[in-house]
mmCIF file of C-alpha atoms in Angstrom:
data_model
loop_
_atom_site.group_PDB
_atom_site.id
_atom_site.type_symbol
_atom_site.label_atom_id
_atom_site.label_comp_id
_atom_site.label_asym_id
_atom_site.label_seq_id
_atom_site.Cartn_x
_atom_site.Cartn_y
_atom_site.Cartn_z
ATOM 1 C CA MET A 1 104.333 120.524 130.697
ATOM 2 C CA LYS A 2 106.635 118.450 128.485
ATOM 3 C CA VAL A 3 109.307 116.370 130.248
ATOM 4 C CA THR A 4 112.373 116.974 128.075
ATOM 5 C CA ARG A 5 115.289 116.232 130.388
ATOM 6 C CA GLY A 6 116.468 113.934 133.120
ATOM 7 C CA LEU A 7 118.934 113.784 135.979
ATOM 8 C CA VAL A 8 121.186 110.795 136.654
ATOM 9 C CA ILE A 9 121.241 109.834 140.342
ATOM 10 C CA ARG A 10 123.032 106.829 141.783
ATOM 11 C CA ASP A 11 121.887 104.436 144.462
ATOM 12 C CA PRO A 12 121.109 104.644 147.318
ATOM 13 C CA TRP A 13 120.092 108.272 146.820
ATOM 14 C CA ILE A 14 117.626 107.722 144.005
ATOM 15 C CA GLU A 15 115.870 105.019 146.006
ATOM 16 C CA HIS A 16 115.618 107.386 148.979
ATOM 17 C CA ILE A 17 113.929 109.898 146.660
ATOM 18 C CA LEU A 18 111.515 107.359 145.190
ATOM 19 C CA GLN A 19 110.558 106.085 148.655
ATOM 20 C CA GLY A 20 109.860 109.586 150.011
ATOM 21 C CA ARG A 21 112.792 109.690 152.416
ATOM 22 C CA LYS A 22 114.772 112.367 150.561
ATOM 23 C CA ASP A 23 113.526 115.632 149.078
ATOM 24 C CA TRP A 24 116.844 117.441 148.570
ATOM 25 C CA GLU A 25 119.225 116.259 145.859
ATOM 26 C CA MET A 26 122.623 117.639 146.887
ATOM 27 C CA ARG A 27 124.744 119.036 144.058
ATOM 28 C CA ALA A 28 127.986 120.978 143.648
ATOM 29 C CA GLN A 29 126.441 123.805 141.613
ATOM 30 C CA LYS A 30 123.162 125.637 141.300
ATOM 31 C CA THR A 31 120.847 125.277 138.329
ATOM 32 C CA SER A 32 118.355 127.690 136.828
ATOM 33 C CA THR A 33 116.213 124.797 135.596
ATOM 34 C CA ARG A 34 112.793 124.414 137.207
ATOM 35 C CA GLY A 35 109.851 122.111 136.605
ATOM 36 C CA TRP A 36 109.284 118.461 135.796
ATOM 37 C CA PHE A 37 112.187 116.145 134.967
ATOM 38 C CA GLY A 38 112.979 112.446 134.781
ATOM 39 C CA LEU A 39 114.734 110.547 137.567
ATOM 40 C CA ILE A 40 117.369 108.283 136.001
ATOM 41 C CA ARG A 41 118.872 105.454 138.016
ATOM 42 C CA GLN A 42 122.612 105.475 137.290
ATOM 43 C CA GLY A 43 123.721 102.523 135.183
ATOM 44 C CA SER A 44 120.190 101.330 134.406
ATOM 45 C CA GLY A 45 119.630 103.143 131.123
ATOM 46 C CA THR A 46 116.071 103.888 132.255
ATOM 47 C CA VAL A 47 113.942 106.672 133.679
ATOM 48 C CA VAL A 48 112.418 105.308 136.893
ATOM 49 C CA GLY A 49 110.500 108.304 138.201
ATOM 50 C CA LEU A 50 109.421 111.906 137.778
ATOM 51 C CA ALA A 51 109.815 114.928 140.030
ATOM 52 C CA ARG A 52 109.485 118.699 140.034
ATOM 53 C CA LEU A 53 112.518 120.849 140.805
ATOM 54 C CA VAL A 54 111.085 123.843 142.651
ATOM 55 C CA ASP A 55 114.126 125.639 144.068
ATOM 56 C CA CYS A 56 117.874 125.649 144.695
ATOM 57 C CA GLY A 57 118.986 126.696 148.146
ATOM 58 C CA PRO A 58 122.255 128.396 149.135
ATOM 59 C CA ALA A 59 125.353 126.355 149.932
ATOM 60 C CA LEU A 60 125.034 124.762 153.370
ATOM 61 C CA THR A 61 127.596 124.934 156.145
ATOM 62 C CA LEU A 62 128.729 121.748 157.877
ATOM 63 C CA ASP A 63 126.320 122.337 160.769
ATOM 64 C CA GLU A 64 123.464 123.051 158.365
ATOM 65 C CA MET A 65 124.227 119.866 156.456
ATOM 66 C CA ILE A 66 124.054 117.842 159.663
ATOM 67 C CA ALA A 67 120.787 119.509 160.706
ATOM 68 C CA ALA A 68 119.244 118.794 157.294
ATOM 69 C CA HIS A 69 119.684 115.008 157.444
ATOM 70 C CA ASP A 70 115.926 114.415 157.068
ATOM 71 C CA HIS A 71 116.076 116.190 153.711
ATOM 72 C CA HIS A 72 119.170 114.624 152.114
ATOM 73 C CA CYS A 73 119.721 111.341 154.073
ATOM 74 C CA ILE A 74 123.502 111.855 154.302
ATOM 75 C CA SER A 75 124.829 110.615 157.634
ATOM 76 C CA GLU A 76 126.661 112.892 160.050
ATOM 77 C CA ALA A 77 129.724 110.640 159.794
ATOM 78 C CA GLU A 78 129.859 111.080 156.009
ATOM 79 C CA ILE A 79 129.433 114.836 156.336
ATOM 80 C CA ARG A 80 132.183 115.194 158.948
ATOM 81 C CA SER A 81 134.516 112.949 156.958
ATOM 82 C CA GLY A 82 134.589 115.455 154.105
ATOM 83 C CA LYS A 83 133.451 112.884 151.528
ATOM 84 C CA VAL A 84 130.509 115.048 150.485
ATOM 85 C CA ALA A 85 132.154 118.449 150.974
ATOM 86 C CA ARG A 86 131.537 119.391 147.320
ATOM 87 C CA TRP A 87 127.839 118.566 147.327
ATOM 88 C CA VAL A 88 126.319 121.267 149.510
ATOM 89 C CA ILE A 89 123.752 122.905 147.177
ATOM 90 C CA PRO A 90 120.230 121.559 147.829
ATOM 91 C CA TRP A 91 118.088 121.045 144.744
ATOM 92 C CA LYS A 92 114.623 120.963 146.264
ATOM 93 C CA LEU A 93 112.147 118.437 144.897
ATOM 94 C CA GLU A 94 108.382 118.065 145.086
ATOM 95 C CA ASP A 95 105.706 115.788 143.628
ATOM 96 C CA VAL A 96 107.983 112.768 143.255
ATOM 97 C CA ARG A 97 106.344 109.781 141.610
ATOM 98 C CA LYS A 98 107.751 106.353 140.831
ATOM 99 C CA LEU A 99 106.930 104.991 137.372
ATOM 100 C CA ASP A 100 105.067 101.695 137.191
ATOM 101 C CA ARG A 101 107.350 100.702 134.302
ATOM 102 C CA PRO A 102 110.804 102.263 133.775
ATOM 103 C CA VAL A 103 111.211 104.042 130.429
ATOM 104 C CA PRO A 104 114.437 103.228 128.492
ATOM 105 C CA TYR A 105 116.373 106.165 127.069
ATOM 106 C CA GLU A 106 119.585 106.672 125.090
ATOM 107 C CA HIS A 107 122.451 108.168 127.070
ATOM 108 C CA LYS A 108 124.887 109.887 124.725
ATOM 109 C CA ASN A 109 128.598 109.907 125.505
ATOM 110 C CA GLY A 110 129.989 112.739 127.581
ATOM 111 C CA ALA A 111 129.501 114.066 131.087
ATOM 112 C CA VAL A 112 126.501 116.349 131.374
ATOM 113 C CA THR A 113 124.352 117.446 134.296
ATOM 114 C CA TRP A 114 121.050 117.267 132.426
ATOM 115 C CA VAL A 115 120.269 114.468 129.973
ATOM 116 C CA LYS A 116 118.197 115.636 126.996
ATOM 117 C CA PHE A 117 115.536 113.099 126.041
ATOM 118 C CA SER A 118 114.571 112.128 122.527
ATOM 119 C CA ASP A 119 111.133 113.205 121.350
ATOM 120 C CA ASP A 120 109.867 109.645 121.821
ATOM 121 C CA VAL A 121 111.026 109.371 125.446
ATOM 122 C CA ALA A 122 109.843 112.897 126.232
ATOM 123 C CA GLY A 123 106.451 112.012 124.784
ATOM 124 C CA GLN A 124 106.143 108.853 126.894
ATOM 125 C CA LEU A 125 107.002 110.695 130.102
ATOM 126 C CA THR A 126 104.746 113.617 129.287
ATOM 127 C CA ARG A 127 101.836 111.234 128.716
ATOM 128 C CA VAL A 128 102.380 109.820 132.207
ATOM 129 C CA LEU A 129 101.800 113.301 133.618
ATOM 130 C CA ASP A 130 98.894 114.029 131.301
ATOM 131 C CA GLU A 131 97.119 110.801 132.225
ATOM 132 C CA ALA A 132 97.463 111.399 135.954
ATOM 133 C CA GLY A 133 97.044 115.164 135.792
ATOM 134 C CA SER A 134 99.774 117.601 136.746
ATOM 135 C CA ARG A 135 98.453 117.650 140.316
ATOM 136 C CA VAL A 136 99.857 114.413 141.661
ATOM 137 C CA ASP A 137 97.559 112.357 143.851
ATOM 138 C CA PRO A 138 99.118 111.589 147.271
ATOM 139 C CA GLU A 139 98.213 107.915 146.813
ATOM 140 C CA ASN A 140 100.895 107.719 144.121
ATOM 141 C CA ALA A 141 103.362 110.350 145.247
ATOM 142 C CA TRP A 142 104.605 112.318 148.174
ATOM 143 C CA ARG A 143 104.938 116.055 148.378
ATOM 144 C CA ALA A 144 107.993 117.470 150.083
ATOM 145 C CA THR A 145 107.094 120.137 152.610
ATOM 146 C CA ARG A 146 109.582 119.644 155.418
ATOM 147 C CA LYS A 147 111.846 122.381 156.724
ATOM 148 C CA VAL A 148 115.080 121.854 158.626
ATOM 149 C CA ASP A 149 114.315 121.123 162.287
ATOM 150 C CA ALA A 150 110.918 122.815 161.989
ATOM 151 C CA ALA A 151 109.080 119.618 162.839
ATOM 152 C CA VAL A 152 110.733 118.897 166.164
ATOM 153 C CA MET A 153 109.624 121.191 168.944
ATOM 154 C CA THR A 154 112.601 120.464 171.177
ATOM 155 C CA SER A 155 115.050 121.625 168.515
ATOM 156 C CA LEU A 156 113.648 125.096 167.982
ATOM 157 C CA SER A 157 112.143 128.026 169.805
ATOM 158 C CA PRO A 158 108.411 127.417 169.333
ATOM 159 C CA ARG A 159 106.276 130.141 167.862
ATOM 160 C CA PRO A 160 104.816 131.784 170.978
ATOM 161 C CA ASP A 161 101.257 131.850 169.697
ATOM 162 C CA VAL A 162 101.279 128.110 168.950
ATOM 163 C CA ALA A 163 103.066 126.960 172.091
ATOM 164 C CA ALA A 164 101.082 129.176 174.428
ATOM 165 C CA ALA A 165 97.751 128.154 172.937
ATOM 166 C CA ALA A 166 98.723 124.522 173.310
ATOM 167 C CA ILE A 167 99.433 124.719 177.051
ATOM 168 C CA ARG A 168 97.468 127.659 178.441
ATOM 169 C CA PRO A 169 93.992 126.798 179.753
ATOM 170 C CA GLY A 170 91.465 129.418 178.808
ATOM 171 C CA ALA A 171 93.563 130.821 175.975
ATOM 172 C CA ASP A 172 91.591 132.902 173.519
ATOM 173 C CA ARG A 173 90.556 130.840 170.539
ATOM 174 C CA PRO A 174 88.347 131.446 167.539
ATOM 175 C CA ALA A 175 85.312 129.376 166.687
ATOM 176 C CA GLY A 176 86.237 125.866 165.679
ATOM 177 C CA ALA A 177 89.352 125.607 167.840
ATOM 178 C CA PRO A 178 89.635 122.431 169.939
ATOM 179 C CA THR A 179 88.344 122.921 173.462
ATOM 180 C CA ASP A 180 89.934 122.339 176.869
ATOM 181 C CA GLY A 181 88.967 119.457 179.136
ATOM 182 C CA PRO A 182 88.729 115.788 178.195
ATOM 183 C CA ALA A 183 90.173 114.930 174.803
ATOM 184 C CA GLN A 184 87.724 115.809 172.050
ATOM 185 C CA LEU A 185 87.341 113.333 169.192
ATOM 186 C CA LEU A 186 88.044 115.135 165.933
ATOM 187 C CA GLY A 187 87.690 112.164 163.630
ATOM 188 C CA ARG A 188 88.723 108.705 162.485
ATOM 189 C CA THR A 189 90.139 107.494 159.188
ATOM 190 C CA THR A 190 90.889 104.008 157.856
ATOM 191 C CA LEU A 191 94.404 103.244 156.619
ATOM 192 C CA THR A 192 94.850 102.060 153.044
ATOM 193 C CA GLY A 193 97.804 100.363 151.420
ATOM 194 C CA GLY A 194 98.588 103.651 149.673
ATOM 195 C CA ASN A 195 98.688 105.443 153.011
ATOM 196 C CA LEU A 196 101.226 102.976 154.366
ATOM 197 C CA ARG A 197 103.400 103.016 151.243
ATOM 198 C CA ASN A 198 103.482 106.796 151.015
ATOM 199 C CA SER A 199 103.537 107.627 154.743
ATOM 200 C CA HIS A 200 100.425 109.762 155.050
ATOM 201 C CA PHE A 201 96.810 109.530 156.151
ATOM 202 C CA TYR A 202 93.773 111.579 155.255
ATOM 203 C CA ILE A 203 91.866 113.919 157.560
ATOM 204 C CA ARG A 204 89.680 115.431 154.841
ATOM 205 C CA GLU A 205 86.478 113.803 156.144
ATOM 206 C CA PHE A 206 86.688 115.806 159.373
ATOM 207 C CA LEU A 207 88.609 118.838 158.156
ATOM 208 C CA ASP A 208 85.932 121.170 159.500
ATOM 209 C CA ARG A 209 86.749 120.062 163.057
ATOM 210 C CA PHE A 210 90.131 121.822 162.950
ATOM 211 C CA PRO A 211 90.685 125.568 163.496
ATOM 212 C CA GLN A 212 90.353 127.396 160.181
ATOM 213 C CA GLU A 213 93.521 129.402 160.847
ATOM 214 C CA CYS A 214 95.468 126.095 160.829
ATOM 215 C CA ILE A 215 94.274 125.133 157.332
ATOM 216 C CA GLY A 216 96.263 126.387 154.349
ATOM 217 C CA GLY A 217 96.464 125.941 150.609
ATOM 218 C CA GLY A 218 98.236 123.449 148.402
ATOM 219 C CA ASN A 219 101.821 124.699 148.684
ATOM 220 C CA ARG A 220 104.203 126.205 151.196
ATOM 221 C CA ASP A 221 103.592 129.734 149.948
ATOM 222 C CA SER A 222 99.941 129.408 150.976
ATOM 223 C CA ALA A 223 100.585 127.680 154.313
ATOM 224 C CA ALA A 224 98.236 128.537 157.174
ATOM 225 C CA PRO A 225 99.237 131.331 159.596
ATOM 226 C CA ARG A 226 99.092 128.990 162.556
ATOM 227 C CA GLU A 227 100.336 125.447 163.174
ATOM 228 C CA LEU A 228 98.999 122.613 165.285
ATOM 229 C CA VAL A 229 101.038 120.717 167.856
ATOM 230 C CA ILE A 230 100.806 117.027 166.890
ATOM 231 C CA ASP A 231 101.619 114.379 169.495
ATOM 232 C CA TRP A 232 102.098 111.006 167.782
ATOM 233 C CA GLY A 233 103.744 109.159 170.668
ATOM 234 C CA GLY A 234 107.340 109.820 169.678
ATOM 235 C CA ALA A 235 110.083 111.516 171.652
ATOM 236 C CA SER A 236 108.914 114.959 170.537
ATOM 237 C CA PRO A 237 105.683 116.409 169.111
ATOM 238 C CA VAL A 238 105.737 118.061 165.706
ATOM 239 C CA LEU A 239 104.340 121.304 164.334
ATOM 240 C CA SER A 240 102.286 121.392 161.147
ATOM 241 C CA ASP A 241 99.407 123.126 159.454
ATOM 242 C CA ILE A 242 96.964 121.321 157.149
ATOM 243 C CA ASP A 243 96.968 121.194 153.348
ATOM 244 C CA ARG A 244 93.310 121.751 152.444
ATOM 245 C CA THR A 245 93.700 120.572 148.839
ATOM 246 C CA LYS A 246 94.959 117.125 149.837
ATOM 247 C CA GLY A 247 93.285 116.769 153.230
ATOM 248 C CA LEU A 248 96.610 115.945 154.923
ATOM 249 C CA PHE A 249 98.933 117.343 157.557
ATOM 250 C CA ARG A 250 101.427 119.351 155.502
ATOM 251 C CA LYS A 251 104.558 118.142 157.321
ATOM 252 C CA ARG A 252 104.670 114.373 157.217
ATOM 253 C CA GLY A 253 108.278 113.429 157.910
ATOM 254 C CA TRP A 254 107.135 111.841 161.178
ATOM 255 C CA VAL A 255 104.385 109.624 159.768
ATOM 256 C CA ARG A 256 106.625 106.742 158.686
ATOM 257 C CA SER A 257 108.059 106.492 162.233
ATOM 258 C CA PHE A 258 104.522 106.714 163.629
ATOM 259 C CA PHE A 259 103.339 103.808 161.463
ATOM 260 C CA GLU A 260 106.371 101.700 162.345
ATOM 261 C CA ALA A 261 106.186 102.398 166.092
ATOM 262 C CA SER A 262 102.471 101.629 166.261
ATOM 263 C CA GLY A 263 102.587 98.546 164.021
ATOM 264 C CA ALA A 264 100.009 100.105 161.687
ATOM 265 C CA ARG A 265 98.468 97.832 159.051
ATOM 266 C CA GLU A 266 96.050 98.250 156.182
ATOM 267 C CA GLY A 267 92.520 98.422 157.568
ATOM 268 C CA ASP A 268 93.572 99.879 160.929
ATOM 269 C CA THR A 269 92.017 103.159 162.055
ATOM 270 C CA ILE A 270 93.792 106.426 162.824
ATOM 271 C CA VAL A 271 92.058 108.213 165.695
ATOM 272 C CA VAL A 272 92.644 111.972 165.988
ATOM 273 C CA THR A 273 91.721 113.745 169.233
ATOM 274 C CA SER A 274 92.327 117.177 170.742
ATOM 275 C CA PRO A 275 93.277 117.367 174.451
ATOM 276 C CA ALA A 276 93.941 121.130 174.400
ATOM 277 C CA PRO A 277 93.605 124.159 172.111
ATOM 278 C CA TYR A 278 95.660 123.779 168.923
ATOM 279 C CA HIS A 279 97.002 120.439 170.160
ATOM 280 C CA VAL A 280 96.083 117.100 168.576
ATOM 281 C CA ASP A 281 96.938 113.516 169.441
ATOM 282 C CA VAL A 282 97.022 110.735 166.845
ATOM 283 C CA ARG A 283 96.965 107.020 167.584
ATOM 284 C CA VAL A 284 96.332 103.741 165.789
ATOM 285 C CA GLU A 285 93.330 101.595 166.630
ATOM 286 C CA HIS A 286 94.021 98.099 165.330
ATOM 287 C CA ARG A 287 91.163 96.213 163.717
ATOM 288 C CA SER A 288 90.026 93.350 165.929
ATOM 289 C CA THR A 289 89.885 90.646 163.260
ATOM 290 C CA PRO A 290 91.678 90.390 159.904
ATOM 291 C CA ASP A 291 89.780 90.463 156.660
ATOM 292 C CA ALA A 292 89.289 87.175 154.868
ATOM 293 C CA SER A 293 91.787 88.352 152.254
ATOM 294 C CA ASP A 294 94.494 88.333 154.929
ATOM 295 C CA ALA A 295 94.041 84.620 155.653
ATOM 296 C CA ARG A 296 96.790 82.286 154.494
#
């Protein structure tokens, strides 16, 4: 797909998008545009990233805006103050990637929502996608899959089949479901620098250890019919299925906090265990000695 247009976004919001903290760009009006576009940092005269616009949601109420903080990064104080009262339409982004080198473009005079790129700029940006492939690798991008409050068990009424299976000894379970009793080791994976930068970790090497009904496809429309309860040591567990195509937990809004709380570093090991059916625990096992490359 050719990247022919861009969207101007000011700081700090564009940086939140590029760092994977924000997957809703809040606007005053809807747009029918969908697909790849350039992320333009306001005042820079350059395209600094690429993203896919996949949907526009309905206008949010004040309470919905507050509940959706993890998507748009606007504080409750700002929302209640009325400063952002116009910007209540979520433009939903996926496959955000930061460019290694910003691409200069010419911004013509006049206020427009979408900036139309010259053929030269469009060609440069399109080549970036062509070289990497339209399916963005998670090492270089994050994929937005969060839903408002869906990750925090204490803030919703859990799906009965998931919650009951997680706490009821002897619950019916298909082949491959984690067993009761002492925690069962599902697998271990070593953290890379890309994992830490993009707030994810892979479970693809032991994907077959998880219940098949908790493993879905590559987008939200093909999500698995059942979710796992993931205890990462925070105040509340989270619910998520698994993206088979990437070998990752689909909902990853919690991973950054998990890394920070555990002091995770490159070379550490993520240990995934199952203490109960459809319930997994994740923890960091720190490497005992640093690599020689870490010496100063």
